[in-house]
Coordinates of C-alpha atoms in Angstrom, one line a residue:
Chain A
X909 CA -94.6 -28.2 2.6
X910 CA -95.3 -31.8 1.9
X911 CA -96.0 -34.6 4.3
X912 CA -92.7 -36.3 3.4
X913 CA -90.7 -33.1 4.5
X914 CA -92.6 -32.9 7.7
X915 CA -92.0 -36.6 8.7
X916 CA -88.4 -36.4 7.7
X917 CA -87.8 -33.2 9.7
X918 CA -89.5 -34.7 12.7
X919 CA -87.4 -37.9 12.6
X920 CA -84.1 -36.1 11.8
X921 CA -84.7 -33.3 14.3
X922 CA -85.9 -35.7 17.1
X923 CA -82.8 -38.0 16.4
X924 CA -80.4 -35.1 16.5
X925 CA -82.0 -33.7 19.7
X926 CA -81.9 -37.1 21.4
X927 CA -78.2 -37.5 20.5
X928 CA -77.5 -33.9 21.7
X929 CA -79.1 -34.4 25.0
X930 CA -77.4 -37.7 25.6
X931 CA -74.1 -36.0 24.8
X932 CA -74.8 -33.1 27.2
X933 CA -75.5 -35.7 29.9
X934 CA -72.1 -37.2 29.3
X935 CA -73.5 -40.5 28.0
X936 CA -72.2 -42.4 25.1
X937 CA -74.3 -43.0 22.0
X938 CA -73.7 -46.5 20.5
X939 CA -72.2 -46.3 17.1
X940 CA -74.8 -48.6 15.7
X941 CA -77.5 -46.1 16.7
X942 CA -75.5 -43.3 14.8
X943 CA -75.3 -45.6 11.8
X944 CA -79.0 -46.5 12.0
X945 CA -79.9 -42.9 12.3
X946 CA -77.9 -41.9 9.2
X947 CA -79.4 -44.8 7.3
X948 CA -83.0 -43.8 8.3
X949 CA -82.4 -40.2 7.5
X950 CA -81.1 -41.0 4.0
X951 CA -83.8 -43.5 3.3
X952 CA -86.5 -41.1 4.3
X953 CA -85.1 -38.5 1.9
X954 CA -85.0 -41.1 -1.0
X955 CA -88.5 -42.5 -0.2
X956 CA -90.2 -39.2 0.1
X957 CA -88.2 -38.0 -3.0
X958 CA -87.1 -34.8 -1.2
X959 CA -85.5 -32.2 -3.5
X960 CA -83.2 -29.5 -2.4
X961 CA -82.2 -26.4 -4.3
X962 CA -78.9 -26.5 -6.1
X963 CA -76.9 -23.7 -7.3
X964 CA -74.2 -24.0 -9.9
X965 CA -70.8 -22.9 -8.5
X966 CA -68.3 -20.8 -10.5
X967 CA -66.4 -24.0 -11.5
X968 CA -69.5 -25.6 -13.0
X969 CA -70.4 -22.4 -14.8
X970 CA -66.8 -22.2 -16.2
X971 CA -67.0 -25.8 -17.4
X972 CA -70.4 -25.3 -18.9
X973 CA -69.2 -22.2 -20.7
X974 CA -66.0 -23.9 -21.9
X975 CA -68.2 -26.6 -23.8
X976 CA -70.6 -23.9 -24.9
X977 CA -67.9 -21.8 -26.6
X978 CA -66.0 -24.6 -28.2
X979 CA -66.8 -24.7 -31.9
X980 CA -68.9 -27.7 -33.1
X981 CA -66.8 -30.7 -34.0
X982 CA -64.3 -30.0 -31.2
X983 CA -62.4 -33.0 -30.0
X984 CA -63.1 -33.9 -26.3
X985 CA -61.5 -36.6 -24.1
X986 CA -63.6 -38.0 -21.3
X987 CA -61.8 -40.4 -19.2
X988 CA -63.9 -42.7 -16.9
X989 CA -61.7 -43.5 -14.0
X990 CA -64.0 -44.6 -11.1
X991 CA -65.5 -47.7 -9.8
X992 CA -69.2 -48.7 -9.0
X993 CA -68.8 -47.6 -5.4
X994 CA -68.0 -44.1 -6.5
X995 CA -70.6 -44.0 -9.4
X996 CA -73.5 -42.3 -7.5
X997 CA -71.1 -39.3 -6.9
X998 CA -69.2 -39.2 -10.1
X999 CA -71.4 -40.7 -12.8
X1000 CA -73.9 -37.9 -12.8
X1001 CA -71.1 -35.5 -13.7
X1002 CA -69.7 -37.6 -16.4
X1003 CA -73.2 -38.1 -17.8
X1004 CA -73.9 -34.4 -17.8
X1005 CA -70.5 -33.7 -19.5
X1006 CA -71.1 -36.4 -22.2
X1007 CA -74.8 -35.1 -22.8
X1008 CA -73.6 -31.5 -23.1
X1009 CA -70.7 -32.3 -25.4
X1010 CA -72.9 -34.4 -27.8
X1011 CA -75.7 -31.8 -27.6
X1012 CA -73.1 -29.2 -28.8
X1013 CA -72.0 -31.5 -31.7
X1014 CA -68.5 -32.2 -30.3
X1015 CA -66.6 -35.4 -30.9
X1016 CA -65.9 -37.4 -27.7
X1017 CA -63.1 -39.8 -27.2
X1018 CA -63.7 -42.0 -24.2
X1019 CA -60.7 -43.3 -22.3
X1020 CA -60.3 -45.4 -19.1
X1021 CA -57.2 -45.8 -17.0
X1022 CA -59.3 -47.5 -14.3
X1023 CA -60.3 -51.1 -15.3
X1024 CA -63.8 -50.6 -13.7
X1025 CA -64.3 -47.4 -15.7
X1026 CA -65.2 -49.4 -18.8
X1027 CA -68.3 -51.1 -17.3
X1028 CA -69.5 -47.7 -16.1
X1029 CA -68.9 -46.2 -19.5
X1030 CA -71.2 -48.8 -20.9
X1031 CA -73.9 -47.4 -18.6
X1032 CA -73.3 -44.0 -20.0
X1033 CA -73.2 -45.2 -23.6
X1034 CA -76.6 -47.0 -23.1
X1035 CA -78.4 -44.3 -21.0
X1036 CA -77.1 -41.1 -22.6
X1037 CA -75.6 -41.8 -26.0
X1038 CA -77.9 -44.5 -27.4
X1039 CA -81.1 -43.2 -25.8
X1040 CA -80.8 -39.5 -26.0
X1041 CA -78.5 -39.3 -29.0
X1042 CA -79.7 -42.1 -31.4
X1043 CA -78.2 -40.3 -34.4
X1044 CA -74.8 -40.3 -32.9
X1045 CA -72.5 -42.6 -34.9
X1046 CA -69.7 -44.6 -33.4
X1047 CA -66.4 -43.7 -35.0
X1048 CA -67.7 -40.3 -36.2
X1049 CA -69.2 -38.7 -33.1
X1050 CA -67.7 -40.7 -30.3
X1051 CA -65.2 -43.6 -29.9
X1052 CA -64.3 -45.8 -27.0
X1053 CA -60.6 -46.3 -26.8
X1054 CA -61.0 -48.9 -24.0
X1055 CA -58.9 -49.4 -20.9
X1056 CA -55.2 -49.4 -20.6
X1057 CA -53.2 -50.1 -17.4
X1058 CA -50.4 -47.8 -16.2
X1059 CA -51.9 -44.8 -14.9
X1060 CA -49.3 -42.0 -15.5
X1061 CA -47.4 -44.3 -17.9
X1062 CA -50.4 -44.4 -20.2
X1063 CA -50.5 -40.6 -20.2
X1064 CA -46.8 -40.3 -20.7
X1065 CA -47.0 -42.2 -23.9
X1066 CA -50.4 -40.7 -25.4
X1067 CA -49.0 -37.2 -24.8
X1068 CA -46.6 -37.8 -27.8
X1069 CA -48.6 -40.4 -29.8
X1070 CA -51.9 -42.0 -28.9
X1071 CA -51.3 -44.9 -31.4
X1072 CA -48.2 -46.2 -29.4
X1073 CA -50.5 -47.1 -26.6
X1074 CA -53.7 -47.8 -28.5
X1075 CA -53.2 -49.7 -31.7
X1076 CA -57.0 -50.1 -31.9
X1077 CA -60.2 -49.1 -30.1
X1078 CA -62.0 -51.2 -27.5
X1079 CA -63.2 -53.5 -30.2
X1080 CA -59.8 -54.0 -31.7
X1081 CA -60.6 -51.8 -34.8
X1082 CA -57.5 -50.1 -36.1
X1083 CA -57.5 -46.5 -35.3
X1084 CA -56.5 -45.6 -38.8
X1085 CA -59.9 -46.9 -40.0
X1086 CA -61.8 -44.8 -37.6
X1087 CA -62.8 -41.4 -39.2
X1088 CA -62.6 -39.3 -36.1
X1089 CA -59.0 -40.6 -35.4
X1090 CA -57.6 -39.4 -38.7
X1091 CA -56.4 -36.0 -37.5
X1092 CA -55.5 -37.2 -33.9
X1093 CA -52.1 -38.3 -33.0
X1094 CA -50.7 -36.8 -29.7
X1095 CA -53.0 -35.9 -26.9
X1096 CA -52.3 -32.2 -27.6
X1097 CA -54.6 -32.5 -30.6
X1098 CA -57.6 -32.5 -28.4
X1099 CA -59.4 -29.4 -27.6
X1100 CA -60.5 -30.4 -24.1
X1101 CA -59.5 -33.0 -21.6
X1102 CA -61.8 -34.1 -18.8
X1103 CA -61.3 -36.9 -16.3
X1104 CA -64.1 -38.2 -14.2
X1105 CA -62.2 -39.7 -11.3
X1106 CA -62.7 -41.1 -7.9
X1107 CA -59.2 -40.7 -6.6
X1108 CA -55.9 -39.1 -7.6
X1109 CA -56.5 -37.6 -11.0
X1110 CA -53.4 -38.4 -13.0
X1111 CA -54.4 -36.0 -15.7
X1112 CA -53.6 -33.3 -13.2
X1113 CA -50.0 -34.5 -13.6
X1114 CA -50.7 -35.2 -17.3
X1115 CA -51.5 -31.6 -17.9
X1116 CA -48.1 -30.7 -16.4
X1117 CA -46.5 -33.4 -18.6
X1118 CA -47.9 -31.5 -21.6
X1119 CA -45.9 -28.7 -20.4
X1120 CA -42.7 -30.4 -19.8
X1121 CA -42.8 -33.0 -22.6
X1122 CA -39.7 -32.9 -24.8
X1123 CA -41.8 -32.6 -27.9
X1124 CA -44.2 -30.0 -26.5
X1125 CA -45.2 -26.9 -28.7
X1126 CA -44.2 -23.5 -28.0
X1127 CA -44.9 -22.0 -24.4
X1128 CA -48.1 -20.0 -25.7
X1129 CA -49.7 -23.2 -26.8
X1130 CA -48.8 -25.1 -23.7
X1131 CA -50.5 -22.4 -21.6
X1132 CA -53.5 -22.6 -23.8
X1133 CA -53.8 -26.3 -23.2
X1134 CA -53.4 -25.8 -19.5
X1135 CA -56.8 -24.0 -19.7
X1136 CA -58.2 -27.0 -21.6
X1137 CA -57.8 -29.4 -18.8
X1138 CA -60.8 -30.2 -16.5
X1139 CA -61.1 -32.7 -13.8
X1140 CA -64.3 -34.0 -12.3
X1141 CA -63.4 -35.7 -9.2
X1142 CA -64.6 -36.4 -5.7
X1143 CA -61.6 -34.8 -4.2
X1144 CA -62.4 -31.2 -3.3
X1145 CA -58.9 -29.9 -3.8
X1146 CA -58.6 -31.4 -7.2
X1147 CA -62.0 -30.7 -8.7
X1148 CA -60.5 -28.7 -11.5
X1149 CA -56.9 -28.7 -12.4
X1150 CA -56.7 -25.5 -14.4
X1151 CA -59.5 -23.3 -15.3
X1152 CA -59.8 -20.0 -17.1
X1153 CA -57.7 -17.3 -15.6
X1154 CA -60.8 -15.4 -14.7
X1155 CA -61.6 -18.0 -12.0
X1156 CA -59.2 -17.3 -9.2
X1157 CA -57.6 -20.4 -7.4
X1158 CA -59.7 -19.6 -4.3
X1159 CA -62.8 -20.5 -6.2
X1160 CA -61.5 -24.0 -7.2
X1161 CA -64.2 -25.6 -5.1
X1162 CA -66.0 -28.9 -5.4
X1163 CA -68.0 -29.5 -8.7
X1164 CA -70.6 -31.3 -6.6
X1165 CA -73.7 -32.5 -8.3
X1166 CA -74.6 -28.9 -9.0
X1167 CA -73.7 -29.5 -12.6
X1168 CA -77.1 -31.2 -12.8
X1169 CA -78.9 -27.9 -12.6
X1170 CA -77.4 -26.8 -15.9
X1171 CA -80.1 -26.3 -18.6
X1172 CA -79.1 -29.3 -20.7
X1173 CA -79.6 -31.7 -17.7
X1174 CA -82.2 -34.3 -18.3
X1175 CA -80.8 -37.1 -16.1
X1176 CA -83.0 -39.2 -14.0
X1177 CA -83.1 -37.8 -10.4
X1178 CA -81.6 -39.9 -7.7
X1179 CA -84.9 -40.9 -6.6
Chain B
X285 CA -87.6 -57.7 -15.6
X286 CA -86.8 -61.3 -16.5
X287 CA -85.9 -64.0 -14.0
X288 CA -82.2 -63.8 -14.8
X289 CA -82.1 -60.1 -14.3
X290 CA -84.3 -60.3 -11.1
X291 CA -81.9 -62.9 -9.6
X292 CA -78.9 -60.7 -10.3
X293 CA -80.5 -57.6 -8.8
X294 CA -81.5 -59.7 -5.7
X295 CA -78.0 -61.0 -5.5
X296 CA -76.6 -57.4 -5.6
X297 CA -79.1 -56.4 -3.0
X298 CA -78.1 -59.4 -0.8
X299 CA -74.4 -58.5 -1.1
X300 CA -75.1 -54.8 -0.4
X301 CA -76.9 -55.7 2.8
X302 CA -74.3 -58.2 3.7
X303 CA -71.6 -55.5 3.6
X304 CA -73.7 -53.0 5.6
X305 CA -74.3 -55.7 8.2
X306 CA -70.8 -55.0 9.3
X307 CA -72.0 -51.8 10.9
X308 CA -73.9 -53.9 13.4
X309 CA -70.9 -56.2 14.0
X310 CA -68.6 -58.8 12.3
X311 CA -70.5 -61.8 10.9
X312 CA -70.3 -64.6 8.4
X313 CA -72.4 -62.8 5.8
X314 CA -70.1 -59.7 5.8
X315 CA -67.0 -62.1 5.6
X316 CA -68.5 -63.9 2.6
X317 CA -69.3 -60.7 0.8
X318 CA -65.9 -59.3 1.6
X319 CA -64.0 -62.4 0.3
X320 CA -66.2 -62.5 -2.8
X321 CA -65.6 -58.9 -3.6
X322 CA -61.8 -59.3 -3.3
X323 CA -61.8 -62.4 -5.4
X324 CA -64.0 -61.0 -8.1
X325 CA -62.1 -57.8 -8.1
X326 CA -58.7 -59.5 -8.6
X327 CA -60.2 -61.7 -11.4
X328 CA -61.6 -58.7 -13.1
X329 CA -58.5 -56.6 -13.0
X330 CA -56.4 -59.5 -14.2
X331 CA -58.8 -60.2 -17.2
X332 CA -58.8 -56.5 -18.0
X333 CA -55.1 -56.3 -17.9
X334 CA -54.7 -59.4 -20.1
X335 CA -57.2 -58.2 -22.8
X336 CA -56.0 -54.6 -22.8
X337 CA -52.3 -54.9 -22.3
X338 CA -51.2 -58.4 -23.5
X339 CA -53.8 -58.8 -26.2
X340 CA -54.1 -55.1 -26.9
X341 CA -50.5 -53.9 -26.9
X342 CA -48.1 -56.9 -27.0
X343 CA -49.6 -59.5 -29.4
X344 CA -50.3 -56.9 -32.2
X345 CA -46.6 -56.1 -32.3
X346 CA -45.0 -59.6 -31.8
X347 CA -47.1 -62.3 -33.4
X348 CA -49.2 -62.2 -36.7
X349 CA -50.6 -65.6 -35.8
X350 CA -51.8 -64.6 -32.3
X351 CA -53.1 -61.3 -33.6
X352 CA -55.3 -63.2 -36.1
X353 CA -56.3 -65.6 -33.4
X354 CA -57.3 -62.8 -31.0
X355 CA -58.8 -60.7 -33.9
X356 CA -56.8 -57.6 -33.2
X357 CA -55.2 -55.5 -36.0
X358 CA -51.5 -56.5 -36.4
X359 CA -49.1 -53.5 -36.2
X360 CA -45.4 -53.7 -37.3
X361 CA -43.0 -56.0 -35.3
X362 CA -41.6 -54.2 -32.3
X363 CA -39.5 -56.6 -30.4
X364 CA -38.9 -54.2 -27.5
X365 CA -42.4 -55.2 -26.3
X366 CA -40.9 -58.6 -25.5
X367 CA -38.9 -56.9 -22.7
X368 CA -41.9 -56.1 -20.3
X369 CA -43.3 -59.6 -21.0
X370 CA -40.0 -61.1 -19.8
X371 CA -40.0 -58.7 -16.7
X372 CA -43.6 -59.8 -16.0
X373 CA -42.6 -63.4 -16.1
X374 CA -39.7 -62.7 -13.9
X375 CA -42.0 -61.0 -11.5
X376 CA -44.0 -64.2 -11.1
X377 CA -40.9 -66.0 -10.0
X378 CA -41.9 -64.8 -6.5
X379 CA -44.2 -67.9 -6.5
X380 CA -41.1 -70.1 -6.9
X381 CA -39.3 -70.0 -3.4
X382 CA -35.9 -70.9 -4.9
X383 CA -36.1 -68.1 -7.6
X384 CA -38.1 -65.5 -5.7
X385 CA -34.9 -63.3 -5.3
X386 CA -35.0 -62.5 -9.0
X387 CA -38.4 -61.0 -8.8
X388 CA -36.8 -58.1 -7.1
X389 CA -35.3 -56.9 -10.3
X390 CA -38.6 -56.1 -12.2
X391 CA -40.0 -54.7 -9.0
X392 CA -37.0 -52.3 -8.7
X393 CA -37.5 -51.4 -12.3
X394 CA -41.2 -50.7 -11.7
X395 CA -40.5 -48.5 -8.7
X396 CA -37.6 -46.7 -10.3
X397 CA -39.5 -46.0 -13.6
X398 CA -42.6 -44.8 -11.7
X399 CA -40.5 -42.6 -9.4
X400 CA -38.6 -41.2 -12.4
X401 CA -41.8 -40.6 -14.4
X402 CA -43.7 -39.1 -11.5
X403 CA -41.1 -36.9 -9.8
X404 CA -41.0 -34.0 -12.4
X405 CA -44.8 -34.1 -12.9
X406 CA -45.6 -34.2 -9.2
X407 CA -43.0 -31.6 -8.5
X408 CA -44.8 -29.3 -11.0
X409 CA -48.4 -30.1 -10.2
X410 CA -48.2 -30.6 -6.4
X411 CA -45.4 -28.2 -5.5
X412 CA -44.7 -25.5 -8.0
X413 CA -48.3 -25.2 -8.9
X414 CA -49.3 -25.0 -5.3
X415 CA -46.9 -22.2 -4.7
X416 CA -48.0 -20.5 -7.8
X417 CA -51.5 -20.5 -6.6
X418 CA -50.5 -18.9 -3.4
X419 CA -48.8 -16.0 -5.2
X420 CA -52.0 -14.0 -5.8
X421 CA -52.9 -10.4 -5.9
X422 CA -54.5 -9.2 -2.6
X423 CA -56.5 -6.6 -4.6
X424 CA -57.5 -8.4 -7.8
X425 CA -59.0 -6.2 -10.7
X426 CA -58.4 -3.1 -8.5
X427 CA -59.6 -0.1 -10.3
X428 CA -59.9 2.4 -7.4
X429 CA -62.0 2.7 -4.3
X430 CA -64.8 4.3 -6.2
X431 CA -65.1 1.4 -8.6
X432 CA -64.9 -1.0 -5.6
X433 CA -67.9 0.6 -3.8
X434 CA -70.0 1.2 -7.0
X435 CA -69.8 -2.5 -8.1
X436 CA -69.9 -3.8 -4.5
X437 CA -71.6 -7.2 -4.1
X438 CA -71.6 -10.3 -2.1
X439 CA -71.7 -12.7 -5.1
X440 CA -69.0 -15.4 -5.5
X441 CA -67.8 -13.6 -8.7
X442 CA -67.8 -10.2 -7.0
X443 CA -64.6 -8.2 -6.3
X444 CA -65.2 -8.1 -2.5
X445 CA -65.4 -11.8 -2.2
X446 CA -62.3 -12.4 -4.4
X447 CA -60.3 -9.8 -2.3
X448 CA -61.6 -11.6 0.9
X449 CA -60.7 -15.2 -0.4
X450 CA -57.3 -14.1 -1.6
X451 CA -56.5 -12.4 1.7
X452 CA -57.6 -15.6 3.6
X453 CA -55.3 -17.8 1.3
X454 CA -52.4 -15.5 1.9
X455 CA -52.8 -15.2 5.7
X456 CA -53.7 -18.8 6.0
X457 CA -50.6 -20.1 4.1
X458 CA -48.3 -17.7 6.0
X459 CA -49.7 -18.4 9.5
X460 CA -49.9 -22.2 8.7
X461 CA -46.1 -22.1 7.7
X462 CA -45.4 -20.1 10.9
X463 CA -47.0 -22.7 13.1
X464 CA -44.5 -25.3 11.7
X465 CA -41.5 -23.0 12.2
X466 CA -39.9 -24.3 15.4
X467 CA -36.6 -22.4 15.3
X468 CA -38.1 -19.4 17.0
X469 CA -40.1 -19.5 20.1
X470 CA -43.9 -18.9 19.6
X471 CA -44.2 -15.7 21.6
X472 CA -45.7 -12.3 21.0
X473 CA -46.9 -11.5 17.4
X474 CA -45.2 -14.7 16.2
X475 CA -47.1 -16.7 18.8
X476 CA -50.4 -15.1 17.7
X477 CA -49.7 -15.9 14.1
X478 CA -48.8 -19.5 15.2
X479 CA -52.2 -19.9 17.1
X480 CA -54.0 -18.5 13.9
X481 CA -52.1 -21.0 11.9
X482 CA -53.4 -24.0 14.1
X483 CA -56.9 -22.7 13.8
X484 CA -56.5 -22.4 10.0
X485 CA -55.3 -26.0 9.9
X486 CA -58.2 -27.2 12.1
X487 CA -60.8 -25.4 9.9
X488 CA -59.1 -27.0 6.8
X489 CA -59.2 -30.5 8.3
X490 CA -62.7 -30.0 9.4
X491 CA -63.8 -28.8 5.9
X492 CA -61.9 -31.6 4.3
X493 CA -63.6 -34.2 6.7
X494 CA -67.0 -32.6 6.1
X495 CA -66.5 -32.9 2.4
X496 CA -65.5 -36.5 2.8
X497 CA -68.6 -37.3 4.9
X498 CA -70.8 -35.5 2.2
X499 CA -69.3 -37.7 -0.5
X500 CA -69.8 -40.9 1.5
X501 CA -73.4 -39.9 2.2
X502 CA -74.0 -39.5 -1.5
X503 CA -72.7 -43.0 -2.0
X504 CA -75.1 -44.2 0.6
X505 CA -77.8 -42.4 -1.3
X506 CA -76.8 -44.4 -4.4
X507 CA -77.1 -47.7 -2.6
X508 CA -80.4 -46.9 -1.0
X509 CA -81.8 -45.7 -4.3
X510 CA -80.6 -49.1 -5.7
X511 CA -82.4 -51.0 -3.0
X512 CA -85.7 -49.0 -3.2
X513 CA -85.8 -48.4 -7.0
X514 CA -84.0 -51.4 -8.7
X515 CA -84.7 -54.1 -6.1
X516 CA -87.9 -53.4 -4.2
X517 CA -89.2 -51.2 -7.1
X518 CA -91.2 -49.0 -4.6
X519 CA -90.1 -45.7 -6.1

C-alpha cells in the first residue's frame, strides 16, 4: 500500500464522510464544493498514478477472439466517429483495436462520418501505426478514406458501392490505384466492421441495412455479416451491436477500458 | 517542446480552465471560451464539409478544370450531382428575407429523405431487434439438472448466471410493460407486477445514470491528465 493510495483514501473518505454527515443533519452541500471534491479526487488519482485492477468483460473477450481468429489479411473497417471531448474514453479502445488488427496482419480501412474523427485518427496513425508498426505501408496495410458528411446516408451508399461515395482516399488518390482497394467494392466485402463512436452508432442501423439492402446476398451471408459488426461506443446499451451467438444479449455490457488489459495492449497509461 | 507548441498547449490549458470556471459561476472567461468553441467548431465543420463533399464528391463528377485545380481524381460526368448543389444554394436563400420561403423545399427534402432512409433501419435495429433480444430461452444450454449442478459456477460465462440474467430480462420486460398498462387497475398480482416494474425502471435509470457519470469522470481524467502531463509536465 503506497503513500498515494493512503492520502487519496483519507481525502476521499473524509470528504464523503463530511458530505454524508451534512446530509444527515439536513444541511445543503454547495454544488461548488461537490465539484471541487470530484476534481480533487480525480486529480489525486492522476497525480499519484493509482492503478486499479481491470477485468476483461465477455464482450471484450469476444471482440479479441474475433480479431484473433480472422485469417491474416482480413479486411477490417474502423470508423473514427468521436470528438476530442470523448477521446479519453473512446480513443484507448480505438487504439487497442487498431494495434491488435495490425499485429495480426489485417488490412485496416479507416473511415470517419464525424468531421472531428479525422483529427483524432491522425493521433492514432502517429502514436500507433507509425511508431509501433513502422513497416506498415499505406495503401497495402491501411488506408484512410477520410471524412464524409451524411451519417446514415453515407452508409446507405457504401453498402452497395464504396466508390460512389469515395472517389478517392483522404489525399484524393483514386481508389483504383490503391492496392488494398482492388477487391473492395460494397461494404459487404469487409470481414469486420467496427465503429468507435461517442453517440448514436449509425453502423448499428447500417448492419440492419446490410440485411434489408436490395442488393444484399442470400440470408445465410447476411446473418454471417451480422456477426461481423462490432461497435465501440460510450453508450452502454450499444456497446456491441451484434456479437457471436454464444454471447447472450444479457451480456452486452459496456466495453469500458477493460480492453486495455488484453495481452497486446502497450498503450501509455492515463497517467 | 518548442515555443509554438508551448504556446498552443498553454492556450489549450487556459481554455480548459476557462470552461471549468463555469462550475464556480458564470464569468467572462467562460463566455469567451464558449463563443470561441462554437465559432471554431462551425468553421471546422464547414471546411470539412466543403473539402470532403464539394471537393471530394461533386467537383470530380462535374468539372475537369476544377478537379485539376483542386488536385482530385476526375471521375465520369454525373450531372445528377448538380441537384444537391442547387438544393444547397436554395437552402441558403434563408439569408435573403424575400426568398426565405423557398428554403423550406430543400429542408423538406432533407427531412423526408432522412425519415424515409431511417424508418426501416431504426424499425429493424431499435424495435424488431429489441423484441428479438427479449425472446430468449429461460434455460439456455439446458442439459439436465445433473449437468447444471456438476458444472455450476458463478462466472459470467457460467450457465447459472446466464439463466439468472435471462430470467431477469424476461421478468423485467414483462413487469415494465405491465406498469405502463393502464386499462386495468393495478391491484392484486397485477399490482405487484406493476410495482416490480417501477422498481425495474428505477434500477435501469440508476444504472444508466451511473454509467453516464462514470463516462464523464473518465473525460475529466483525460483533461486533468492533459493539464498535469502535457501542460505542467509534472507526471
